[in-house]
């Protein structure tokens, strides 16, 4: 998607060209000339993530070791340049957008799995390891890595740690933080330390817990100990088709309300299922108003009982078709359909804006209706594909960025959706993070005192303030910072 | 909600140079001794239980026993599992000590969704969010879990609940195991005391039965935590449990190891034996929390890791050092570290 205008950064340093040259020379001294660069074309590749906001870096580097990351951070400190860490750049909230004329540190070349201990279900991985690659590497051991974002073929474990990423299968077992035991990090001053550990507890504060989801503002993860999950002996994936999205949402509420916690509970509306069918032919019914994918796993008797209970509750709430995947192949196809949704949508409109918010599961029906009304008011097409089981909505707004005035309408709808979710007792983000995109919406959820505590926590980790500045917290969260909102960050 | 209790707590904090944060007192021996005449405690009671959302908002002073009873009425539970059910919700979270079922359900820090607390400068702040999934802002709830009342006085919290299992059963085999038996799929607890290994299984009644048979388990009572006038909780990497067990055999202590977790509960008749057990854990790269007795033993035995960051966090949330002074060994000098 094309961002509307260019963002020149928040704290424009009037830095002399030779200062940047000196930074580059220092980086090249530590990393070699091929892995520290500042050509305009190279910098343009790293001026944004998969979100809408565009920034500007002064240099970009590609470390291959913890030592090289520390060197890069110390170099940035020496020349008083901020630094922004990024993985594959699949983030949607602008967390990796370079703001404040920073050095961009790209972690994709640190992509080794350092060790796997199958007996204790733990692996040490470098941050550039792709999420799906990890699960593929350990599949023969009967293990997998549970958080599975839809972008798992492309996103890195380090990026997952940065955003505390989720995925369809986080319903029963929790998002990234519940699967990270320890993180080796380079702090803002270039020192290296380990937060958390393989031992179950450490005395003092849970710094590991603070770091996960801190979006690069507390330092850079250079190695991560992740908890691996045993593959379940039995898995059943069900497709339930409903006439309306409200009926499907009511079925979700009923399933959770009946005291069941499936492994995944995903919903797609008619537009999405049609797009997916045109794209890959996953076997979704074209006449359904909404399709629910439910997966249950565990031991066979419990799985059978859950499948029967979900079928009964589904039919009670208007499911006119309930199909259980007959084999692994059909199951894989259903999931491929779900995870291809965003690719399928890209064929329908030149641009889309993907929202991320969570509401209590009991409010799904009313919030989905309000989202529809909001999109209609802005004459935007909206599609819904989301993690229904935990109330994590992902409305997609479709548009053509060439249409005059379109961005204002998209931002207005995005803003209204966020406000609607908060009013329903929800939160701003379930798994994408705050970044730049939702930074200035934070006061919708938090009082000034709440934000002040968050700013103080961040400063305690990074007193230098050089780690990914201007992200997560709005200006004014602490005394003395006034920041301009970059174009492309909505609101 | 009414904020009488919150404003009273804030007023008490502002009016004192040092406050002792108290609940039921069941964890009062954990950490360094707090020498403060002013006591503050959170109110009690369930604010809101939404079974269909699987969340409950509860005041921090609520006894876990009371919360469990209310959740069970609607077929749910919250995995707090304190050693004593008299413990308050706030006490369990402040100490951050996980219970029996960590192997399956994860550490206690994973159940907290939202926290509301009074800071050291007497402000009421909120962190996290009320939904089961949320990444809005920094993870203040996890910061508070295990912070021992040194960063804030928990007022109320929103917790994740889960459905009660159809069947819950302890079973045992003679002998000790080093790893979670391969025949078992994600058991809730595997605890070994040197004589027997106890396994807790939860789920569908037929599955529990079949798993017990597959692993050669016989229905048993739950394992007993080791007794002793002096008790500790060792924490080592799960792979080091066999080595620690071997060393503990040389020391006159009783112990119970949570296999696959790395928590080893130790009971001793003499403080020096508990100290020897601690030394054994430390030699394996772990540590031991003093839980009971052994008053001359340091509460933690090791320095806080990353003490500089921790000291800065403490200074940020409790600038005057009013909350539970000396509970954690946070020397302001370590800020320079």
mmCIF file of N, CA and C in Angstrom, chain A residues 80-195:
data_model
loop_
_atom_site.group_PDB
_atom_site.id
_atom_site.type_symbol
_atom_site.label_atom_id
_atom_site.label_comp_id
_atom_site.label_asym_id
_atom_site.label_seq_id
_atom_site.Cartn_x
_atom_site.Cartn_y
_atom_site.Cartn_z
ATOM 1 N N UNK A 80 25.171 10.118 18.887
ATOM 2 C CA UNK A 80 23.867 10.571 19.382
ATOM 3 C C UNK A 80 22.774 10.440 18.321
ATOM 4 N N UNK A 81 22.746 9.274 17.706
ATOM 5 C CA UNK A 81 21.719 8.976 16.708
ATOM 6 C C UNK A 81 20.790 7.927 17.320
ATOM 7 N N UNK A 82 19.478 8.093 17.197
ATOM 8 C CA UNK A 82 18.575 7.039 17.679
ATOM 9 C C UNK A 82 18.722 5.782 16.831
ATOM 10 N N UNK A 83 18.202 4.670 17.325
ATOM 11 C CA UNK A 83 18.235 3.457 16.501
ATOM 12 C C UNK A 83 16.869 2.779 16.515
ATOM 13 N N UNK A 84 16.530 2.193 15.386
ATOM 14 C CA UNK A 84 15.261 1.489 15.217
ATOM 15 C C UNK A 84 15.584 0.070 14.769
ATOM 16 N N UNK A 85 15.095 -0.915 15.518
ATOM 17 C CA UNK A 85 15.353 -2.305 15.170
ATOM 18 C C UNK A 85 14.192 -2.820 14.326
ATOM 19 N N UNK A 86 14.505 -3.700 13.371
ATOM 20 C CA UNK A 86 13.427 -4.313 12.602
ATOM 21 C C UNK A 86 13.795 -5.738 12.204
ATOM 22 N N UNK A 87 12.745 -6.527 11.975
ATOM 23 C CA UNK A 87 12.929 -7.880 11.482
ATOM 24 C C UNK A 87 12.560 -7.885 10.016
ATOM 25 N N UNK A 88 11.496 -8.608 9.661
ATOM 26 C CA UNK A 88 11.080 -8.677 8.258
ATOM 27 C C UNK A 88 10.243 -7.475 7.834
ATOM 28 N N UNK A 89 9.861 -6.653 8.769
ATOM 29 C CA UNK A 89 9.062 -5.478 8.394
ATOM 30 C C UNK A 89 7.611 -5.797 8.098
ATOM 31 N N UNK A 90 7.090 -6.878 8.698
ATOM 32 C CA UNK A 90 5.685 -7.226 8.464
ATOM 33 C C UNK A 90 4.742 -6.539 9.445
ATOM 34 N N UNK A 91 5.305 -5.782 10.390
ATOM 35 C CA UNK A 91 4.479 -5.093 11.386
ATOM 36 C C UNK A 91 3.530 -4.118 10.707
ATOM 37 N N UNK A 92 2.378 -3.911 11.331
ATOM 38 C CA UNK A 92 1.338 -3.100 10.701
ATOM 39 C C UNK A 92 1.107 -1.780 11.423
ATOM 40 N N UNK A 93 1.812 -1.542 12.513
ATOM 41 C CA UNK A 93 1.521 -0.358 13.319
ATOM 42 C C UNK A 93 2.613 0.709 13.200
ATOM 43 N N UNK A 94 3.544 0.530 12.283
ATOM 44 C CA UNK A 94 4.592 1.534 12.127
ATOM 45 C C UNK A 94 5.669 1.448 13.188
ATOM 46 N N UNK A 95 5.714 0.338 13.919
ATOM 47 C CA UNK A 95 6.714 0.200 14.971
ATOM 48 C C UNK A 95 8.138 0.244 14.447
ATOM 49 N N UNK A 96 8.348 -0.192 13.201
ATOM 50 C CA UNK A 96 9.698 -0.215 12.626
ATOM 51 C C UNK A 96 9.937 0.957 11.680
ATOM 52 N N UNK A 97 8.998 1.883 11.621
ATOM 53 C CA UNK A 97 9.194 3.062 10.773
ATOM 54 C C UNK A 97 10.257 3.965 11.394
ATOM 55 N N UNK A 98 11.297 4.323 10.619
ATOM 56 C CA UNK A 98 12.369 5.140 11.206
ATOM 57 C C UNK A 98 11.930 6.592 11.430
ATOM 58 N N UNK A 99 11.924 6.993 12.665
ATOM 59 C CA UNK A 99 11.499 8.337 13.039
ATOM 60 C C UNK A 99 12.632 9.001 13.820
ATOM 61 N N UNK A 100 12.920 10.237 13.532
ATOM 62 C CA UNK A 100 13.972 10.947 14.253
ATOM 63 C C UNK A 100 15.342 10.749 13.628
ATOM 64 N N UNK A 101 15.380 10.474 12.325
ATOM 65 C CA UNK A 101 16.631 10.274 11.594
ATOM 66 C C UNK A 101 17.525 9.233 12.256
ATOM 67 N N UNK A 102 17.013 8.028 12.399
ATOM 68 C CA UNK A 102 17.770 7.011 13.136
ATOM 69 C C UNK A 102 18.631 6.125 12.243
ATOM 70 N N UNK A 103 19.444 5.332 12.927
ATOM 71 C CA UNK A 103 20.088 4.172 12.316
ATOM 72 C C UNK A 103 19.072 3.027 12.371
ATOM 73 N N UNK A 104 18.856 2.343 11.253
ATOM 74 C CA UNK A 104 17.987 1.165 11.257
ATOM 75 C C UNK A 104 18.861 -0.079 11.366
ATOM 76 N N UNK A 105 18.559 -0.902 12.348
ATOM 77 C CA UNK A 105 19.322 -2.133 12.574
ATOM 78 C C UNK A 105 18.435 -3.307 12.167
ATOM 79 N N UNK A 106 18.821 -3.963 11.083
ATOM 80 C CA UNK A 106 18.007 -5.039 10.505
ATOM 81 C C UNK A 106 18.529 -6.375 11.024
ATOM 82 N N UNK A 107 17.647 -7.162 11.630
ATOM 83 C CA UNK A 107 18.092 -8.364 12.344
ATOM 84 C C UNK A 107 17.968 -9.654 11.528
ATOM 85 N N UNK A 108 17.609 -9.545 10.271
ATOM 86 C CA UNK A 108 17.280 -10.759 9.508
ATOM 87 C C UNK A 108 18.477 -11.664 9.248
ATOM 88 N N UNK A 109 19.704 -11.134 9.402
ATOM 89 C CA UNK A 109 20.864 -11.996 9.166
ATOM 90 C C UNK A 109 21.289 -12.755 10.418
ATOM 91 N N UNK A 110 20.660 -12.434 11.535
ATOM 92 C CA UNK A 110 20.878 -13.261 12.737
ATOM 93 C C UNK A 110 19.741 -14.273 12.756
ATOM 94 N N UNK A 111 19.921 -15.354 12.015
ATOM 95 C CA UNK A 111 18.783 -16.257 11.798
ATOM 96 C C UNK A 111 19.111 -17.717 12.081
ATOM 97 N N UNK A 112 19.958 -17.936 13.069
ATOM 98 C CA UNK A 112 20.278 -19.315 13.424
ATOM 99 C C UNK A 112 19.409 -19.804 14.578
ATOM 100 N N UNK A 113 19.063 -21.070 14.521
ATOM 101 C CA UNK A 113 18.490 -21.724 15.695
ATOM 102 C C UNK A 113 19.691 -22.224 16.483
ATOM 103 N N UNK A 114 19.946 -21.645 17.656
ATOM 104 C CA UNK A 114 21.195 -21.969 18.358
ATOM 105 C C UNK A 114 21.156 -23.337 19.003
ATOM 106 N N UNK A 115 20.008 -23.701 19.589
ATOM 107 C CA UNK A 115 19.919 -25.028 20.211
ATOM 108 C C UNK A 115 18.462 -25.398 20.391
ATOM 109 N N UNK A 116 18.210 -26.703 20.390
ATOM 110 C CA UNK A 116 16.866 -27.216 20.667
ATOM 111 C C UNK A 116 17.003 -28.306 21.718
ATOM 112 N N UNK A 117 16.281 -28.180 22.813
ATOM 113 C CA UNK A 117 16.256 -29.210 23.849
ATOM 114 C C UNK A 117 14.848 -29.794 23.843
ATOM 115 N N UNK A 118 14.699 -30.918 23.126
ATOM 116 C CA UNK A 118 13.358 -31.487 22.932
ATOM 117 C C UNK A 118 12.783 -32.009 24.249
ATOM 118 N N UNK A 119 13.657 -32.550 25.122
ATOM 119 C CA UNK A 119 13.160 -33.103 26.385
ATOM 120 C C UNK A 119 12.525 -32.021 27.249
ATOM 121 N N UNK A 120 13.153 -30.851 27.274
ATOM 122 C CA UNK A 120 12.635 -29.775 28.136
ATOM 123 C C UNK A 120 11.816 -28.763 27.352
ATOM 124 N N UNK A 121 11.560 -29.051 26.073
ATOM 125 C CA UNK A 121 10.686 -28.206 25.261
ATOM 126 C C UNK A 121 11.149 -26.748 25.247
ATOM 127 N N UNK A 122 12.422 -26.540 24.921
ATOM 128 C CA UNK A 122 12.917 -25.166 24.849
ATOM 129 C C UNK A 122 13.943 -25.058 23.712
ATOM 130 N N UNK A 123 13.935 -23.934 23.033
ATOM 131 C CA UNK A 123 14.927 -23.667 21.988
ATOM 132 C C UNK A 123 15.462 -22.259 22.166
ATOM 133 N N UNK A 124 16.754 -22.096 21.890
ATOM 134 C CA UNK A 124 17.349 -20.762 21.819
ATOM 135 C C UNK A 124 17.433 -20.386 20.346
ATOM 136 N N UNK A 125 16.820 -19.298 19.980
ATOM 137 C CA UNK A 125 16.846 -18.891 18.574
ATOM 138 C C UNK A 125 17.317 -17.445 18.475
ATOM 139 N N UNK A 126 17.873 -17.139 17.312
ATOM 140 C CA UNK A 126 18.220 -15.748 17.048
ATOM 141 C C UNK A 126 16.976 -15.028 16.527
ATOM 142 N N UNK A 127 16.958 -13.700 16.647
ATOM 143 C CA UNK A 127 15.712 -12.973 16.364
ATOM 144 C C UNK A 127 15.272 -13.019 14.913
ATOM 145 N N UNK A 128 16.233 -13.271 13.982
ATOM 146 C CA UNK A 128 15.864 -13.262 12.571
ATOM 147 C C UNK A 128 15.273 -14.569 12.074
ATOM 148 N N UNK A 129 15.160 -15.571 12.961
ATOM 149 C CA UNK A 129 14.553 -16.842 12.554
ATOM 150 C C UNK A 129 13.079 -16.589 12.220
ATOM 151 N N UNK A 130 12.645 -17.099 11.068
ATOM 152 C CA UNK A 130 11.239 -16.918 10.713
ATOM 153 C C UNK A 130 10.366 -17.834 11.571
ATOM 154 N N UNK A 131 9.218 -17.300 11.942
ATOM 155 C CA UNK A 131 8.306 -18.027 12.828
ATOM 156 C C UNK A 131 8.022 -19.440 12.304
ATOM 157 N N UNK A 132 7.635 -19.549 11.043
ATOM 158 C CA UNK A 132 7.254 -20.864 10.510
ATOM 159 C C UNK A 132 8.469 -21.783 10.376
ATOM 160 N N UNK A 133 9.646 -21.196 10.083
ATOM 161 C CA UNK A 133 10.859 -22.007 9.966
ATOM 162 C C UNK A 133 11.157 -22.732 11.268
ATOM 163 N N UNK A 134 10.908 -22.071 12.395
ATOM 164 C CA UNK A 134 11.160 -22.712 13.677
ATOM 165 C C UNK A 134 10.262 -23.939 13.822
ATOM 166 N N UNK A 135 8.955 -23.764 13.582
ATOM 167 C CA UNK A 135 8.051 -24.909 13.725
ATOM 168 C C UNK A 135 8.408 -26.022 12.750
ATOM 169 N N UNK A 136 8.846 -25.659 11.540
ATOM 170 C CA UNK A 136 9.245 -26.689 10.566
ATOM 171 C C UNK A 136 10.469 -27.460 11.048
ATOM 172 N N UNK A 137 11.426 -26.725 11.622
ATOM 173 C CA UNK A 137 12.675 -27.350 12.071
ATOM 174 C C UNK A 137 12.454 -28.346 13.200
ATOM 175 N N UNK A 138 11.436 -28.122 14.013
ATOM 176 C CA UNK A 138 11.236 -28.978 15.187
ATOM 177 C C UNK A 138 10.086 -29.961 14.993
ATOM 178 N N UNK A 139 9.450 -29.929 13.809
ATOM 179 C CA UNK A 139 8.269 -30.790 13.578
ATOM 180 C C UNK A 139 8.588 -32.264 13.798
ATOM 181 N N UNK A 140 9.804 -32.679 13.392
ATOM 182 C CA UNK A 140 10.143 -34.106 13.525
ATOM 183 C C UNK A 140 10.278 -34.532 14.981
ATOM 184 N N UNK A 141 10.356 -33.577 15.887
ATOM 185 C CA UNK A 141 10.459 -33.895 17.310
ATOM 186 C C UNK A 141 9.081 -33.969 17.978
ATOM 187 N N UNK A 142 8.026 -33.746 17.178
ATOM 188 C CA UNK A 142 6.683 -33.746 17.767
ATOM 189 C C UNK A 142 6.396 -32.476 18.540
ATOM 190 N N UNK A 143 7.074 -31.400 18.164
ATOM 191 C CA UNK A 143 6.911 -30.132 18.869
ATOM 192 C C UNK A 143 6.583 -29.023 17.874
ATOM 193 N N UNK A 144 6.018 -27.943 18.382
ATOM 194 C CA UNK A 144 5.813 -26.754 17.552
ATOM 195 C C UNK A 144 5.919 -25.513 18.426
ATOM 196 N N UNK A 145 6.055 -24.361 17.744
ATOM 197 C CA UNK A 145 6.059 -23.080 18.449
ATOM 198 C C UNK A 145 4.652 -22.511 18.312
ATOM 199 N N UNK A 146 3.974 -22.299 19.451
ATOM 200 C CA UNK A 146 2.525 -22.064 19.421
ATOM 201 C C UNK A 146 2.084 -20.748 18.750
ATOM 202 N N UNK A 147 2.692 -19.593 19.053
ATOM 203 C CA UNK A 147 2.182 -18.372 18.403
ATOM 204 C C UNK A 147 2.355 -18.452 16.875
ATOM 205 N N UNK A 148 1.273 -18.249 16.149
ATOM 206 C CA UNK A 148 1.306 -18.444 14.698
ATOM 207 C C UNK A 148 0.606 -17.300 13.962
ATOM 208 N N UNK A 149 1.223 -16.122 13.925
ATOM 209 C CA UNK A 149 0.598 -14.999 13.208
ATOM 210 C C UNK A 149 0.322 -15.395 11.751
ATOM 211 N N UNK A 150 -0.660 -14.717 11.154
ATOM 212 C CA UNK A 150 -0.991 -15.044 9.761
ATOM 213 C C UNK A 150 0.206 -14.827 8.844
ATOM 214 N N UNK A 151 1.115 -13.944 9.252
ATOM 215 C CA UNK A 151 2.307 -13.660 8.448
ATOM 216 C C UNK A 151 3.460 -14.597 8.791
ATOM 217 N N UNK A 152 3.175 -15.759 9.383
ATOM 218 C CA UNK A 152 4.240 -16.564 9.960
ATOM 219 C C UNK A 152 5.278 -17.075 8.956
ATOM 220 N N UNK A 153 4.936 -17.055 7.673
ATOM 221 C CA UNK A 153 5.947 -17.451 6.690
ATOM 222 C C UNK A 153 7.020 -16.384 6.538
ATOM 223 N N UNK A 154 6.677 -15.147 6.883
ATOM 224 C CA UNK A 154 7.585 -14.026 6.630
ATOM 225 C C UNK A 154 8.089 -13.350 7.891
ATOM 226 N N UNK A 155 7.314 -13.399 8.981
ATOM 227 C CA UNK A 155 7.687 -12.606 10.156
ATOM 228 C C UNK A 155 8.736 -13.345 10.986
ATOM 229 N N UNK A 156 9.533 -12.573 11.742
ATOM 230 C CA UNK A 156 10.608 -13.163 12.535
ATOM 231 C C UNK A 156 10.185 -13.323 13.991
ATOM 232 N N UNK A 157 10.871 -14.245 14.669
ATOM 233 C CA UNK A 157 10.608 -14.437 16.096
ATOM 234 C C UNK A 157 10.950 -13.148 16.857
ATOM 235 N N UNK A 158 12.022 -12.471 16.437
ATOM 236 C CA UNK A 158 12.386 -11.212 17.102
ATOM 237 C C UNK A 158 11.280 -10.179 16.972
ATOM 238 N N UNK A 159 10.706 -10.078 15.776
ATOM 239 C CA UNK A 159 9.577 -9.166 15.581
ATOM 240 C C UNK A 159 8.376 -9.584 16.406
ATOM 241 N N UNK A 160 8.159 -10.893 16.519
ATOM 242 C CA UNK A 160 7.068 -11.403 17.359
ATOM 243 C C UNK A 160 7.264 -10.993 18.810
ATOM 244 N N UNK A 161 8.514 -11.053 19.285
ATOM 245 C CA UNK A 161 8.813 -10.637 20.664
ATOM 246 C C UNK A 161 8.556 -9.136 20.801
ATOM 247 N N UNK A 162 8.966 -8.371 19.783
ATOM 248 C CA UNK A 162 8.791 -6.920 19.837
ATOM 249 C C UNK A 162 7.337 -6.512 19.969
ATOM 250 N N UNK A 163 6.460 -7.201 19.246
ATOM 251 C CA UNK A 163 5.049 -6.820 19.271
ATOM 252 C C UNK A 163 4.213 -7.682 20.201
ATOM 253 N N UNK A 164 4.819 -8.704 20.820
ATOM 254 C CA UNK A 164 4.059 -9.675 21.609
ATOM 255 C C UNK A 164 2.959 -10.264 20.723
ATOM 256 N N UNK A 165 3.379 -10.796 19.592
ATOM 257 C CA UNK A 165 2.458 -11.211 18.541
ATOM 258 C C UNK A 165 1.571 -12.379 18.961
ATOM 259 N N UNK A 166 0.434 -12.466 18.289
ATOM 260 C CA UNK A 166 -0.517 -13.543 18.560
ATOM 261 C C UNK A 166 -0.655 -14.453 17.356
ATOM 262 N N UNK A 167 -1.879 -14.829 17.081
ATOM 263 C CA UNK A 167 -2.164 -15.742 15.980
ATOM 264 C C UNK A 167 -3.365 -16.574 16.345
ATOM 265 N N UNK A 168 -3.923 -17.286 15.354
ATOM 266 C CA UNK A 168 -5.141 -18.056 15.609
ATOM 267 C C UNK A 168 -5.004 -19.036 16.778
ATOM 268 N N UNK A 169 -3.831 -19.645 16.927
ATOM 269 C CA UNK A 169 -3.700 -20.682 17.952
ATOM 270 C C UNK A 169 -3.261 -20.155 19.309
ATOM 271 N N UNK A 170 -3.425 -18.853 19.527
ATOM 272 C CA UNK A 170 -3.096 -18.297 20.841
ATOM 273 C C UNK A 170 -4.298 -18.310 21.775
ATOM 274 N N UNK A 171 -5.449 -18.762 21.271
ATOM 275 C CA UNK A 171 -6.659 -18.729 22.087
ATOM 276 C C UNK A 171 -6.485 -19.537 23.371
ATOM 277 N N UNK A 172 -6.027 -20.766 23.232
ATOM 278 C CA UNK A 172 -5.924 -21.614 24.420
ATOM 279 C C UNK A 172 -4.604 -21.425 25.151
ATOM 280 N N UNK A 173 -3.540 -21.080 24.437
ATOM 281 C CA UNK A 173 -2.215 -21.097 25.062
ATOM 282 C C UNK A 173 -1.539 -19.748 25.204
ATOM 283 N N UNK A 174 -2.208 -18.667 24.816
ATOM 284 C CA UNK A 174 -1.651 -17.346 25.070
ATOM 285 C C UNK A 174 -0.729 -16.856 23.959
ATOM 286 N N UNK A 175 -0.476 -15.536 23.949
ATOM 287 C CA UNK A 175 0.351 -14.914 22.913
ATOM 288 C C UNK A 175 1.832 -15.046 23.280
ATOM 289 N N UNK A 176 2.687 -14.369 22.518
ATOM 290 C CA UNK A 176 4.135 -14.601 22.572
ATOM 291 C C UNK A 176 4.722 -14.598 23.986
ATOM 292 N N UNK A 177 4.301 -13.648 24.818
ATOM 293 C CA UNK A 177 4.936 -13.528 26.141
ATOM 294 C C UNK A 177 4.850 -14.816 26.947
ATOM 295 N N UNK A 178 3.778 -15.587 26.738
ATOM 296 C CA UNK A 178 3.626 -16.837 27.480
ATOM 297 C C UNK A 178 4.567 -17.920 26.946
ATOM 298 N N UNK A 179 5.259 -17.632 25.842
ATOM 299 C CA UNK A 179 6.122 -18.637 25.225
ATOM 300 C C UNK A 179 7.589 -18.208 25.180
ATOM 301 N N UNK A 180 7.900 -17.113 25.833
ATOM 302 C CA UNK A 180 9.279 -16.623 25.869
ATOM 303 C C UNK A 180 9.797 -16.752 27.299
ATOM 304 N N UNK A 181 10.872 -17.539 27.456
ATOM 305 C CA UNK A 181 11.424 -17.773 28.786
ATOM 306 C C UNK A 181 12.525 -16.774 29.121
ATOM 307 N N UNK A 182 13.313 -16.412 28.141
ATOM 308 C CA UNK A 182 14.457 -15.535 28.385
ATOM 309 C C UNK A 182 14.811 -14.802 27.103
ATOM 310 N N UNK A 183 15.383 -13.628 27.258
ATOM 311 C CA UNK A 183 15.807 -12.850 26.100
ATOM 312 C C UNK A 183 17.188 -12.271 26.386
ATOM 313 N N UNK A 184 18.123 -12.535 25.489
ATOM 314 C CA UNK A 184 19.413 -11.835 25.546
ATOM 315 C C UNK A 184 19.212 -10.519 24.804
ATOM 316 N N UNK A 185 19.544 -9.412 25.456
ATOM 317 C CA UNK A 185 19.269 -8.120 24.826
ATOM 318 C C UNK A 185 20.499 -7.222 24.843
ATOM 319 N N UNK A 186 20.553 -6.355 23.836
ATOM 320 C CA UNK A 186 21.497 -5.253 23.832
ATOM 321 C C UNK A 186 20.702 -4.023 24.250
ATOM 322 N N UNK A 187 21.114 -3.408 25.352
ATOM 323 C CA UNK A 187 20.399 -2.242 25.863
ATOM 324 C C UNK A 187 20.848 -0.979 25.124
ATOM 325 N N UNK A 188 20.173 0.110 25.423
ATOM 326 C CA UNK A 188 20.411 1.360 24.711
ATOM 327 C C UNK A 188 21.831 1.895 24.824
ATOM 328 N N UNK A 189 22.570 1.449 25.852
ATOM 329 C CA UNK A 189 23.957 1.917 26.001
ATOM 330 C C UNK A 189 24.952 0.936 25.382
ATOM 331 N N UNK A 190 24.419 -0.111 24.734
ATOM 332 C CA UNK A 190 25.298 -1.072 24.081
ATOM 333 C C UNK A 190 25.706 -2.230 24.967
ATOM 334 N N UNK A 191 25.281 -2.223 26.224
ATOM 335 C CA UNK A 191 25.625 -3.355 27.093
ATOM 336 C C UNK A 191 24.706 -4.544 26.781
ATOM 337 N N UNK A 192 25.212 -5.745 27.109
ATOM 338 C CA UNK A 192 24.467 -6.967 26.809
ATOM 339 C C UNK A 192 24.067 -7.625 28.115
ATOM 340 N N UNK A 193 22.819 -8.061 28.200
ATOM 341 C CA UNK A 193 22.376 -8.761 29.402
ATOM 342 C C UNK A 193 21.298 -9.763 29.020
ATOM 343 N N UNK A 194 20.925 -10.601 29.985
ATOM 344 C CA UNK A 194 19.847 -11.566 29.748
ATOM 345 C C UNK A 194 18.705 -11.261 30.706
ATOM 346 N N UNK A 195 17.521 -11.193 30.166
ATOM 347 C CA UNK A 195 16.320 -10.963 30.965
ATOM 348 C C UNK A 195 15.569 -12.291 31.056
#
